[in-house]
Coordinates of C-alpha atoms in Angstrom, one line a residue:
X1 CA 0.0 0.0 0.0
X2 CA 2.7 2.5 1.0
X3 CA 4.7 1.9 -2.2
X4 CA 1.6 2.1 -4.4
X5 CA 0.6 5.4 -2.8
X6 CA 4.2 6.7 -3.1
X7 CA 4.2 6.0 -6.9
X8 CA 1.1 8.1 -7.3
X9 CA 1.7 11.0 -4.9
X10 CA 5.4 11.6 -5.7
X11 CA 4.4 12.0 -9.4
X12 CA 3.2 15.5 -9.0
X13 CA 6.2 17.3 -7.5
X14 CA 5.5 20.8 -8.8
X15 CA 4.3 24.2 -8.0
X16 CA 2.1 26.0 -10.5
X17 CA -0.8 28.5 -10.6
X18 CA -3.7 28.3 -12.9
X19 CA -3.9 31.6 -14.9
X20 CA -7.0 33.0 -16.7
X21 CA -6.5 36.6 -17.7
X22 CA -9.9 37.5 -19.1
X23 CA -12.3 37.3 -16.2
X24 CA -14.4 40.3 -15.4
X25 CA -17.5 41.1 -13.3
X26 CA -21.1 42.0 -14.2
X27 CA -22.5 44.1 -11.4
X28 CA -26.3 44.0 -11.5
X29 CA -28.5 46.1 -9.2
X30 CA -31.9 47.8 -8.7
X31 CA -30.6 50.7 -6.6
X32 CA -31.0 49.0 -3.2
X33 CA -29.4 45.5 -3.6
X34 CA -27.0 44.0 -6.1
X35 CA -25.6 40.8 -7.4
X36 CA -22.3 40.2 -9.1
X37 CA -21.7 37.6 -11.8
X38 CA -18.8 36.2 -13.8
X39 CA -18.2 37.3 -17.3
X40 CA -15.4 36.6 -19.7
X41 CA -14.1 39.6 -21.6
X42 CA -11.4 39.9 -24.3
X43 CA -9.3 43.0 -23.9
X44 CA -8.9 43.2 -27.6
X45 CA -12.5 44.5 -27.7
X46 CA -13.5 47.7 -26.1
X47 CA -11.6 47.7 -22.7
X48 CA -13.5 47.7 -19.4
X49 CA -12.9 49.9 -16.4
X50 CA -10.7 48.6 -13.6
X51 CA -13.0 49.8 -10.8
X52 CA -16.8 49.7 -10.3
X53 CA -16.9 53.4 -9.4
X54 CA -15.4 54.2 -12.8
X55 CA -17.7 51.9 -14.8
X56 CA -20.7 53.3 -16.7
X57 CA -24.1 52.0 -15.5
X58 CA -26.7 51.1 -18.1
X59 CA -30.2 49.7 -18.0
X60 CA -30.1 46.0 -18.7
X61 CA -32.4 44.4 -21.2
X62 CA -32.9 40.7 -21.4
X63 CA -33.2 39.6 -25.0
X64 CA -32.2 36.0 -24.6
X65 CA -35.0 35.0 -26.9
X66 CA -33.0 36.6 -29.7
X67 CA -29.8 35.6 -31.4
X68 CA -29.2 39.1 -32.7
X69 CA -27.4 38.0 -35.8
X70 CA -29.5 40.7 -37.5
X71 CA -31.9 43.4 -36.4
X72 CA -35.0 41.5 -37.5
X73 CA -37.8 41.6 -34.8
X74 CA -35.9 43.9 -32.5
X75 CA -37.0 47.5 -31.9
X76 CA -34.3 50.1 -31.6
X77 CA -36.3 51.8 -28.9
X78 CA -35.9 48.7 -26.7
X79 CA -32.2 48.5 -27.2
X80 CA -31.0 52.1 -27.5
X81 CA -28.6 53.3 -24.7
X82 CA -28.9 50.0 -22.9
X83 CA -26.8 46.9 -22.1
X84 CA -28.3 44.0 -24.0
X85 CA -28.2 40.2 -23.2
X86 CA -28.7 37.9 -26.1
X87 CA -28.3 34.1 -26.5
X88 CA -25.2 32.6 -28.0
X89 CA -25.3 30.8 -31.3
X90 CA -25.8 30.8 -35.1
X91 CA -23.3 33.7 -35.9
X92 CA -20.0 34.9 -34.6
X93 CA -19.5 37.4 -31.7
X94 CA -18.5 40.3 -33.9
X95 CA -21.7 40.1 -36.0
X96 CA -23.8 40.2 -32.9
X97 CA -21.8 43.2 -31.6
X98 CA -22.2 45.1 -34.9
X99 CA -25.9 44.5 -35.0
X100 CA -26.2 45.7 -31.4
X101 CA -24.3 48.9 -32.3
X102 CA -26.6 49.6 -35.2
X103 CA -29.6 49.3 -32.8
X104 CA -27.9 51.8 -30.4
X105 CA -26.9 49.4 -27.6
X106 CA -24.1 50.5 -25.3
X107 CA -22.9 47.1 -24.2
X108 CA -23.5 43.5 -25.3
X109 CA -23.6 40.4 -23.1
X110 CA -23.9 37.0 -24.8
X111 CA -25.5 34.3 -22.6
X112 CA -24.0 30.8 -23.0
X113 CA -25.6 27.5 -22.1
X114 CA -22.3 25.7 -22.6
X115 CA -18.9 26.4 -21.1
X116 CA -17.6 29.9 -21.3
X117 CA -14.8 30.9 -23.6
X118 CA -13.0 34.1 -24.2
X119 CA -14.8 35.9 -27.0
X120 CA -12.6 36.4 -30.0
X121 CA -12.8 37.4 -33.7
X122 CA -10.6 38.2 -36.7
X123 CA -8.1 41.0 -36.0
X124 CA -9.8 43.3 -38.5
X125 CA -13.1 43.1 -36.6
X126 CA -11.8 44.3 -33.2
X127 CA -11.5 47.9 -34.3
X128 CA -15.0 47.9 -35.8
X129 CA -16.7 47.1 -32.5
X130 CA -17.0 50.2 -30.3
X131 CA -19.0 48.7 -27.4
X132 CA -18.0 46.4 -24.5
X133 CA -18.6 42.7 -25.3
X134 CA -18.5 39.7 -22.9
X135 CA -19.8 36.2 -22.3
X136 CA -21.9 35.2 -19.3
X137 CA -23.6 32.1 -18.1
X138 CA -27.3 31.7 -19.1
X139 CA -28.3 30.6 -15.7
X140 CA -26.9 33.8 -14.2
X141 CA -29.3 36.0 -16.3
X142 CA -32.1 33.7 -15.3
X143 CA -31.2 34.2 -11.6
X144 CA -30.9 38.0 -12.0
X145 CA -34.3 38.1 -13.7
X146 CA -35.9 36.4 -10.7
X147 CA -34.1 38.7 -8.2
X148 CA -34.6 42.0 -9.9
X149 CA -38.1 41.8 -11.2
X150 CA -38.6 45.6 -11.3
X151 CA -35.7 46.3 -13.7
X152 CA -31.9 45.9 -13.7
X153 CA -29.0 48.3 -13.9
X154 CA -25.7 46.8 -15.2
X155 CA -22.0 47.8 -14.9
X156 CA -19.1 45.9 -16.4
X157 CA -15.6 46.2 -14.9
X158 CA -12.4 44.1 -14.8
X159 CA -10.4 44.5 -11.5
X160 CA -6.7 44.0 -11.9
X161 CA -5.1 41.0 -10.3
X162 CA -1.9 41.2 -8.3
X163 CA 0.9 38.9 -9.2
X164 CA 1.6 38.3 -5.5
X165 CA -1.3 36.8 -3.5
X166 CA -1.3 36.2 0.3
X167 CA -2.3 32.5 -0.4
X168 CA 1.4 31.9 -1.2
X169 CA 2.3 32.7 2.4
X170 CA -0.4 30.2 3.6
X171 CA 1.0 27.5 1.3
X172 CA 4.5 28.2 2.6
X173 CA 3.4 27.9 6.2
X174 CA 1.5 24.6 5.5
X175 CA 4.6 23.1 3.8
X176 CA 7.2 24.2 6.4
X177 CA 5.0 23.2 9.4
X178 CA 4.2 19.8 7.8
X179 CA 7.9 19.1 7.1
X180 CA 8.9 20.2 10.6
X181 CA 6.3 18.2 12.4
X182 CA 6.9 15.2 10.2
X183 CA 10.7 15.3 10.9
X184 CA 10.1 15.9 14.6
X185 CA 7.7 12.9 14.8
X186 CA 10.2 10.7 13.1
X187 CA 12.9 11.7 15.5
X188 CA 10.5 11.1 18.5
X189 CA 9.7 7.6 17.2
X190 CA 13.4 6.9 17.0
X191 CA 14.1 8.1 20.5
X192 CA 11.1 6.0 21.8
X193 CA 12.5 3.0 20.0
X194 CA 15.9 3.5 21.6
X195 CA 14.3 4.0 25.1
X196 CA 12.3 0.8 24.7
X197 CA 15.5 -1.1 23.6
X198 CA 17.3 0.2 26.6
X199 CA 14.5 -0.9 29.0
X200 CA 14.9 -4.4 27.6
X201 CA 18.6 -4.4 28.2
X202 CA 19.5 -3.6 24.5
X203 CA 18.7 -7.0 23.2
X204 CA 15.8 -8.6 21.3
X205 CA 12.5 -6.8 21.7
X206 CA 10.4 -5.1 19.1
X207 CA 11.9 -4.1 15.8
X208 CA 11.1 -1.0 13.8
X209 CA 9.3 -3.0 11.2
X210 CA 7.0 -4.3 14.0
X211 CA 6.0 -0.7 14.5
X212 CA 5.0 -0.2 10.9
X213 CA 8.2 1.6 9.8
X214 CA 9.5 0.9 6.3
X215 CA 13.2 1.6 5.6
X216 CA 14.8 2.3 2.2
X217 CA 18.4 1.1 2.5
X218 CA 19.3 -0.4 -1.0
X219 CA 20.3 1.9 -3.9
X220 CA 18.9 -0.6 -6.4
X221 CA 15.5 -0.5 -4.7
X222 CA 15.6 3.3 -4.8
X223 CA 16.3 3.2 -8.6
X224 CA 13.5 0.7 -9.2
X225 CA 11.2 2.8 -7.0
X226 CA 11.8 5.9 -9.1
X227 CA 11.5 4.0 -12.4
X228 CA 8.1 2.7 -11.3
X229 CA 7.0 6.2 -10.4
X230 CA 7.9 7.3 -13.9
X231 CA 5.9 4.5 -15.4
X232 CA 2.9 5.3 -13.2
X233 CA 3.0 9.0 -14.3
X234 CA 3.1 8.0 -18.0
X235 CA 0.2 5.6 -17.5
X236 CA -1.8 8.3 -15.8
X237 CA -1.2 10.6 -18.8
X238 CA -2.6 8.0 -21.3
X239 CA -5.3 6.4 -19.1
X240 CA -6.3 9.2 -16.8
X241 CA -10.0 8.8 -17.1
X242 CA -9.8 5.2 -15.8
X243 CA -6.9 5.4 -13.3
X244 CA -8.1 8.6 -11.6
X245 CA -10.9 6.8 -9.8
X246 CA -8.5 4.1 -8.6
X247 CA -6.1 6.8 -7.3
X248 CA -8.9 8.6 -5.6
X249 CA -10.0 5.4 -3.8
X250 CA -6.4 4.8 -2.7
X251 CA -6.1 8.4 -1.4
X252 CA -9.3 8.0 0.6
X253 CA -8.0 4.9 2.3
X254 CA -4.5 6.1 2.9
X255 CA -5.5 9.6 4.1
X256 CA -8.1 8.2 6.5
X257 CA -5.5 5.8 8.0
X258 CA -3.0 8.7 8.2
X259 CA -5.5 11.0 9.8
X260 CA -6.3 8.3 12.4
X261 CA -2.5 7.9 13.2
X262 CA -2.1 11.7 13.6
X263 CA -5.2 12.1 15.9
X264 CA -4.2 9.1 17.9
X265 CA -0.7 10.5 18.5
X266 CA -2.1 13.9 19.5
X267 CA -4.5 12.3 22.0
X268 CA -1.7 10.2 23.4
X269 CA 0.5 13.3 23.8
X270 CA -2.4 15.1 25.6
X271 CA -2.8 12.2 27.9
X272 CA -6.4 11.5 26.9
X273 CA -7.2 8.1 28.2
X274 CA -9.5 5.5 26.7
X275 CA -11.5 2.6 27.8
X276 CA -12.1 -0.8 26.3
X277 CA -15.0 -3.1 26.2
X278 CA -15.3 -6.7 25.4
X279 CA -17.7 -8.4 22.9
X280 CA -17.6 -12.1 22.5
X281 CA -14.1 -12.4 24.0
X282 CA -12.8 -9.6 21.7
X283 CA -11.6 -6.4 23.2
X284 CA -12.3 -3.0 21.5
X285 CA -11.0 0.5 22.3
X286 CA -13.8 3.1 22.4
X287 CA -11.4 5.9 21.4
X288 CA -10.1 4.0 18.4
X289 CA -13.6 3.2 17.1
X290 CA -14.6 6.9 17.5
X291 CA -11.5 8.2 15.8
X292 CA -11.8 5.7 13.0
X293 CA -15.4 6.7 12.4
X294 CA -14.4 10.4 12.3
X295 CA -11.5 9.9 9.9
X296 CA -13.4 7.6 7.6
X297 CA -16.3 10.1 7.5
X298 CA -13.9 13.0 6.5
X299 CA -12.4 10.9 3.7
X300 CA -15.8 9.8 2.4
X301 CA -17.1 13.4 2.5
X302 CA -14.1 14.5 0.5
X303 CA -14.5 11.6 -2.0
X304 CA -18.2 12.5 -2.6
X305 CA -17.8 16.3 -2.8
X306 CA -14.3 16.4 -4.2
X307 CA -15.4 18.6 -7.2
X308 CA -17.0 21.3 -5.0
X309 CA -14.0 23.6 -5.3
X310 CA -15.5 26.4 -3.2
X311 CA -14.9 24.6 0.1
X312 CA -13.6 21.1 -0.5
X313 CA -10.0 22.3 -0.7
X314 CA -9.9 22.7 3.0
X315 CA -10.7 19.0 3.6
X316 CA -8.2 18.0 0.9
X317 CA -5.5 20.0 2.7
X318 CA -6.3 18.4 6.0
X319 CA -6.1 14.9 4.5
X320 CA -3.0 15.8 2.6
X321 CA -1.2 17.1 5.7
X322 CA -2.1 14.0 7.6
X323 CA -0.9 11.8 4.6
X324 CA 2.4 13.6 4.5
X325 CA 3.0 13.5 8.2
X326 CA 2.3 9.8 8.4
X327 CA 4.5 9.1 5.3
X328 CA 7.4 10.9 6.9
X329 CA 6.9 9.0 10.1
X330 CA 6.5 5.6 8.4
X331 CA 9.1 5.7 5.6
X332 CA 12.7 6.2 6.7
X333 CA 15.9 6.5 4.7
X334 CA 18.7 4.5 6.3
X335 CA 21.6 6.8 5.6
X336 CA 22.6 10.0 3.8
X337 CA 23.8 8.0 0.8
X338 CA 20.3 6.8 0.1
X339 CA 19.0 10.4 0.7
X340 CA 21.4 11.7 -2.0
X341 CA 20.5 9.0 -4.5
X342 CA 16.7 9.3 -4.0
X343 CA 16.5 13.1 -3.9
X344 CA 18.8 13.4 -6.9
X345 CA 16.8 11.0 -9.0
X346 CA 13.6 12.7 -8.0
X347 CA 15.1 16.0 -8.9
X348 CA 15.9 14.8 -12.4
X349 CA 12.4 13.2 -12.6
X350 CA 10.7 16.5 -11.6
X351 CA 12.7 18.6 -14.0
X352 CA 12.3 16.2 -16.9
X353 CA 8.5 15.9 -16.6
X354 CA 7.9 19.6 -16.1
X355 CA 10.4 21.2 -18.5
X356 CA 11.2 18.5 -21.1
X357 CA 7.9 16.7 -21.7
X358 CA 6.2 19.8 -23.2
X359 CA 8.4 19.3 -26.3
X360 CA 6.7 15.8 -26.8
X361 CA 3.1 16.5 -26.0
X362 CA 0.5 17.7 -28.6
X363 CA -0.6 20.9 -26.8
X364 CA 2.9 21.8 -25.4
X365 CA 1.8 21.3 -21.7
X366 CA 4.0 19.2 -19.5
X367 CA 2.8 15.7 -18.5
X368 CA 3.2 16.6 -14.8
X369 CA 0.8 19.6 -15.1
X370 CA -1.7 17.7 -17.2
X371 CA -1.8 14.8 -14.7
X372 CA -1.9 17.0 -11.6
X373 CA -4.7 19.3 -12.9
X374 CA -6.5 16.7 -14.9
X375 CA -8.4 17.1 -18.2
X376 CA -11.5 19.2 -18.0
X377 CA -13.7 16.3 -19.1
X378 CA -12.5 13.9 -16.4
X379 CA -14.3 12.9 -13.3
X380 CA -12.0 14.9 -11.0
X381 CA -8.5 16.1 -10.3
X382 CA -5.9 13.9 -8.6
X383 CA -5.6 14.7 -4.9
X384 CA -1.9 15.3 -5.1
X385 CA -1.5 19.0 -4.1
X386 CA -2.1 21.3 -1.3
X387 CA -4.5 24.0 -2.5
X388 CA -5.2 27.5 -1.1
X389 CA -7.6 29.8 -3.0
X390 CA -6.4 33.2 -4.0
X391 CA -7.5 36.0 -1.6
X392 CA -7.1 39.0 -3.9
X393 CA -8.6 37.6 -7.2
X394 CA -12.2 38.4 -6.7
X395 CA -13.2 38.4 -10.4
X396 CA -11.3 35.2 -11.1
X397 CA -12.8 33.4 -8.1
X398 CA -16.2 34.5 -9.1
X399 CA -15.8 32.6 -12.4
X400 CA -13.9 29.6 -11.0
X401 CA -11.7 29.2 -8.0
X402 CA -8.1 30.2 -8.5
X403 CA -5.5 28.3 -6.3
X404 CA -1.9 28.5 -5.3
X405 CA -0.8 24.9 -5.2
X406 CA 2.1 22.8 -4.0
X407 CA 2.6 19.1 -4.7
X408 CA 2.7 16.6 -1.9
X409 CA 6.0 15.4 -3.4
X410 CA 7.5 18.9 -2.7
X411 CA 6.8 18.2 1.0
X412 CA 7.5 14.5 1.2
X413 CA 10.7 14.3 -0.8
X414 CA 12.7 16.9 1.2
X415 CA 10.8 15.9 4.3
X416 CA 12.4 12.4 4.1
X417 CA 15.8 14.0 4.4
X418 CA 14.6 16.2 7.3
X419 CA 13.3 13.1 9.0
X420 CA 16.7 11.4 8.6
X421 CA 18.5 14.4 10.1
X422 CA 16.1 14.3 13.0
X423 CA 16.8 10.6 13.6
X424 CA 20.6 11.2 13.3
X425 CA 20.4 13.9 16.0
X426 CA 18.9 11.1 18.2
X427 CA 21.7 8.7 17.2
X428 CA 24.5 11.1 18.1
X429 CA 22.7 12.5 21.2
X430 CA 22.6 16.1 19.8
X431 CA 20.5 18.0 22.4
X432 CA 20.4 21.1 20.2
X433 CA 19.0 19.1 17.2
X434 CA 21.5 20.8 14.9
X435 CA 20.9 18.6 11.9
X436 CA 17.1 18.8 12.2
X437 CA 16.9 22.6 12.6
X438 CA 19.4 23.3 9.9
X439 CA 17.6 21.1 7.4
X440 CA 14.2 22.7 8.2
X441 CA 15.7 26.2 7.7
X442 CA 17.2 25.0 4.4
X443 CA 13.8 23.8 3.3
X444 CA 12.2 27.1 4.2
X445 CA 14.8 29.1 2.2
X446 CA 14.5 26.7 -0.8
X447 CA 10.7 27.2 -0.8
X448 CA 11.1 31.0 -0.6
X449 CA 13.4 30.9 -3.6
X450 CA 11.0 28.7 -5.5
X451 CA 8.2 31.2 -5.0
X452 CA 10.5 34.1 -5.9
X453 CA 11.5 32.5 -9.2
X454 CA 7.9 31.7 -9.9
X455 CA 6.8 35.3 -9.4
X456 CA 9.7 36.7 -11.4
X457 CA 9.3 34.3 -14.3
X458 CA 5.5 34.2 -14.3
X459 CA 5.4 30.4 -14.7
X460 CA 5.2 27.4 -12.4
X461 CA 8.4 25.9 -11.2
X462 CA 9.5 22.3 -10.3
X463 CA 10.1 23.0 -6.6
X464 CA 12.5 20.1 -6.2
X465 CA 14.9 22.0 -8.5
X466 CA 15.5 24.3 -5.5
X467 CA 14.6 22.3 -2.5
X468 CA 16.8 19.3 -3.1
X469 CA 20.1 21.3 -3.5
X470 CA 19.3 23.5 -0.5
X471 CA 18.5 20.6 1.9
X472 CA 21.3 18.2 0.6
X473 CA 24.1 20.8 0.6
X474 CA 23.1 22.3 4.0
X475 CA 23.0 18.8 5.6
X476 CA 26.3 17.9 4.1
X477 CA 27.9 21.2 5.3
X478 CA 26.7 20.7 8.8
X479 CA 28.1 17.1 8.9
X480 CA 31.4 18.3 7.5
X481 CA 31.7 21.2 9.9
X482 CA 31.1 18.8 12.8
X483 CA 33.4 16.1 11.4
X484 CA 30.7 13.6 11.3
X485 CA 30.3 13.1 7.5
X486 CA 31.5 9.4 7.6
X487 CA 28.8 8.5 10.1
X488 CA 26.2 10.8 8.5
X489 CA 26.9 9.2 5.1
X490 CA 26.6 5.6 6.4
X491 CA 23.9 6.2 9.0
X492 CA 26.0 4.7 11.8
X493 CA 25.4 5.8 15.4
X494 CA 28.5 6.3 17.5
X495 CA 29.8 7.3 20.9
X496 CA 29.9 11.1 21.1
X497 CA 33.0 12.6 22.7
X498 CA 31.9 16.2 22.7
X499 CA 30.9 17.0 26.3
X500 CA 28.3 19.6 25.1
X501 CA 26.2 16.7 23.8
X502 CA 24.6 13.9 25.6
X503 CA 26.3 10.6 24.6
X504 CA 24.4 7.6 23.5
X505 CA 25.0 4.7 25.8
X506 CA 25.9 1.4 24.1
X507 CA 22.7 -0.2 25.3
X508 CA 20.6 2.7 23.8
X509 CA 22.0 1.9 20.3
X510 CA 19.8 -1.1 20.2
X511 CA 22.5 -3.6 19.3
X512 CA 23.8 -1.6 16.4
X513 CA 27.4 -2.2 15.3
X514 CA 29.5 0.8 16.5
X515 CA 33.1 1.6 15.8
X516 CA 35.4 0.6 18.7
X517 CA 33.0 -2.1 19.9
X518 CA 32.9 -5.8 19.2
X519 CA 30.1 -6.6 16.7

């Protein structure tokens, strides 16, 4: 299960923002109340005002029973000096606009029963149209007609969108806090393991595998692991509409289990007790049953309402954080050599699928982005990213939610190195947690650089391109400065001679082979 989940969720290690530059707002009122609706506007036509106060207000006339491909059946007295809504179809946008101009209309809105597109025309037609033109949803004009029965006043405006949105800060906090907590949890489990071993006299006892931990220790297995991930991503590209439902089911199971582990650990830390009851000689924990019911319910709600973008992103982020935390606690890299191999291969994987694959796809979009965002006709998007809606993009969010996103892989991949550093601090008895803290700071700086490059370049970036070098180099420099690179590279605990750090007693090393001791 863990390996299957890893193949899927490592595949979307990227940071990107969905960009739609033509969204605008239709402000409809009757003098006392108002509604605002999404419209799509092409700035090649007559431009719109950037603010509502500067927009001209017109009486709005509903002529959705007309196509307006010609002026047949339409009285100029009904249209003159008004904003007109007509139905989409039969002729192009420019012909409708020219007809509306001849009748004296001041603005043209075209209601669409299908998906909205940016209205366009031949270059020669743009200069001939002297009135604002935009597309709106047909259901919106029906709603406005019901709300404003006594007449409607309309204003069209297109507020500018800032390139820097506060949602980026929220994404950064989510990523850094998740990596920090995941690394801390991994180190705490390592210390608990050593303490349990010491209480048993350093011999026998429970192994890490018995506690559910999976360790990657073979370079060959790491290479095979990454190769399988590449294969999974390519399969998702070609068979998305089938595999997406399998991945969604896996995510629901894995995230519910991860959320249970996180809640259970928090309750243990808070000292919340539990009681058990027996049914037919079988013992059950009331707390575990209640937690399982809550976690499964959250996962099921997400699965059912996963396409409700207005609010479901919050549940997806909660499940995603739990998934990443549990992954960092469960999967451990045995030494720095494995960290270097895995992170380097995933760096190449990320850059290749983001920057190179657009040269091979038909529409010039990378396989990574297409798999992560999903085709519009699919049953849903893959749950492989943290998503936070833009706070400053009112017009864009009115049309469809705009998100700042960060792939789970951009948290998990560097997080595995942070978790190894946290465990190594335990092995060497570092009371100041120098490896753990330095790797967390490196991750923070790498993520800030990723965001800065994205904002300056105006395009999404493969975050691992910056996170992997920052974290690997920082960890190696710390180990080199402390003259512990040999042990850091091989993952070997050893007796600390520096009096400023608490030494690990031989029995607390759980029977590991240590230099200077008989093995």
